[in-house]
Amino acid sequence: NNMYVCICNAVTDRQIKAAVQEGYGTFKKIQQQLDVGTGCGKCECHAKEVILEAINDKRKARVSSSPITFNPVSGLASF
């Protein structure tokens, strides 16, 4: 699914999420990169929600990709 977040500048949620993945982690930085929220400004709140969601998804992906082994004999996990 591809949803427009900013109609004024035709910015989609995918573009915002991609910007977060590329390292743009704040609304201000993403605004400078994509022009989201620079028209009427009504999308700013939703754009920030999409940014937070993307940041959380990025953190989850980083945690889930960490190798963890479990030793059933000792019951301890090693990282």
Short mmCIF file of C-alpha atoms in Angstrom, two decimals:
data_model
loop_
_atom_site.label_atom_id
_atom_site.label_comp_id
_atom_site.label_asym_id
_atom_site.label_seq_id
_atom_site.Cartn_x
_atom_site.Cartn_y
_atom_site.Cartn_z
CA ASN A 1 0.00 0.00 0.00
CA ASN A 2 1.12 3.50 -0.82
CA MET A 3 -0.64 6.30 1.01
CA TYR A 4 -0.23 10.01 0.45
CA VAL A 5 0.69 11.78 3.66
CA CYS A 6 1.30 15.23 2.14
CA ILE A 7 -1.07 16.06 -0.70
CA CYS A 8 0.46 19.50 -1.33
CA ASN A 9 3.83 17.99 -2.25
CA ALA A 10 2.74 14.45 -3.18
CA VAL A 11 4.78 12.77 -0.42
CA THR A 12 3.85 9.19 0.43
CA ASP A 13 4.34 7.10 3.55
CA ARG A 14 6.80 4.92 1.60
CA GLN A 15 8.97 7.93 0.82
CA ILE A 16 8.99 8.95 4.49
CA LYS A 17 9.83 5.40 5.61
CA ALA A 18 12.61 5.18 3.03
CA ALA A 19 14.04 8.48 4.29
CA VAL A 20 14.12 7.08 7.84
CA GLN A 21 15.92 3.96 6.57
CA GLU A 22 18.46 6.25 4.86
CA GLY A 23 19.20 7.96 8.16
CA TYR A 24 16.86 10.94 8.19
CA GLY A 25 15.49 10.41 11.69
CA THR A 26 13.72 13.67 12.50
CA PHE A 27 10.75 15.49 11.06
CA LYS A 28 12.90 18.53 10.30
CA LYS A 29 15.44 16.49 8.32
CA ILE A 30 12.73 14.63 6.42
CA GLN A 31 10.92 17.91 5.78
CA GLN A 32 14.10 19.35 4.26
CA GLN A 33 14.62 16.22 2.16
CA LEU A 34 11.03 15.63 0.93
CA ASP A 35 9.25 18.99 1.47
CA VAL A 36 6.60 17.22 3.55
CA GLY A 37 4.56 19.69 5.59
CA THR A 38 5.83 22.78 3.78
CA GLY A 39 2.53 23.56 2.04
CA CYS A 40 -0.58 23.93 4.17
CA GLY A 41 0.97 22.05 7.11
CA LYS A 42 -2.06 19.88 7.86
CA CYS A 43 -0.07 16.69 7.31
CA GLU A 44 2.62 17.40 9.91
CA CYS A 45 1.04 15.35 12.69
CA HIS A 46 0.47 12.31 10.47
CA ALA A 47 3.95 12.62 8.95
CA LYS A 48 5.44 12.52 12.45
CA GLU A 49 3.41 9.37 13.22
CA VAL A 50 4.77 7.70 10.08
CA ILE A 51 8.31 8.70 11.06
CA LEU A 52 7.91 7.22 14.55
CA GLU A 53 6.45 4.03 13.10
CA ALA A 54 9.40 3.74 10.70
CA ILE A 55 11.91 4.37 13.50
CA ASN A 56 10.27 1.65 15.61
CA ASP A 57 10.26 -0.76 12.65
CA LYS A 58 13.96 -0.03 12.07
CA ARG A 59 14.75 -0.75 15.74
CA LYS A 60 12.77 -4.00 15.67
CA ALA A 61 14.59 -5.13 12.54
CA ARG A 62 17.95 -4.37 14.12
CA VAL A 63 17.08 -6.32 17.29
CA SER A 64 15.61 -9.31 15.45
CA SER A 65 18.68 -9.61 13.23
CA SER A 66 21.00 -9.93 16.23
CA PRO A 67 22.28 -13.49 16.53
CA ILE A 68 21.25 -15.06 19.82
CA THR A 69 22.02 -18.65 20.67
CA PHE A 70 20.38 -20.52 23.47
CA ASN A 71 22.18 -23.21 25.41
CA PRO A 72 19.48 -25.62 26.63
CA VAL A 73 21.89 -27.33 29.06
CA SER A 74 22.80 -24.19 31.00
CA GLY A 75 19.61 -22.30 30.20
CA LEU A 76 21.66 -19.22 29.31
CA ALA A 77 21.55 -17.24 26.13
CA SER A 78 24.72 -15.97 24.53
CA PHE A 79 24.91 -12.98 22.25
#
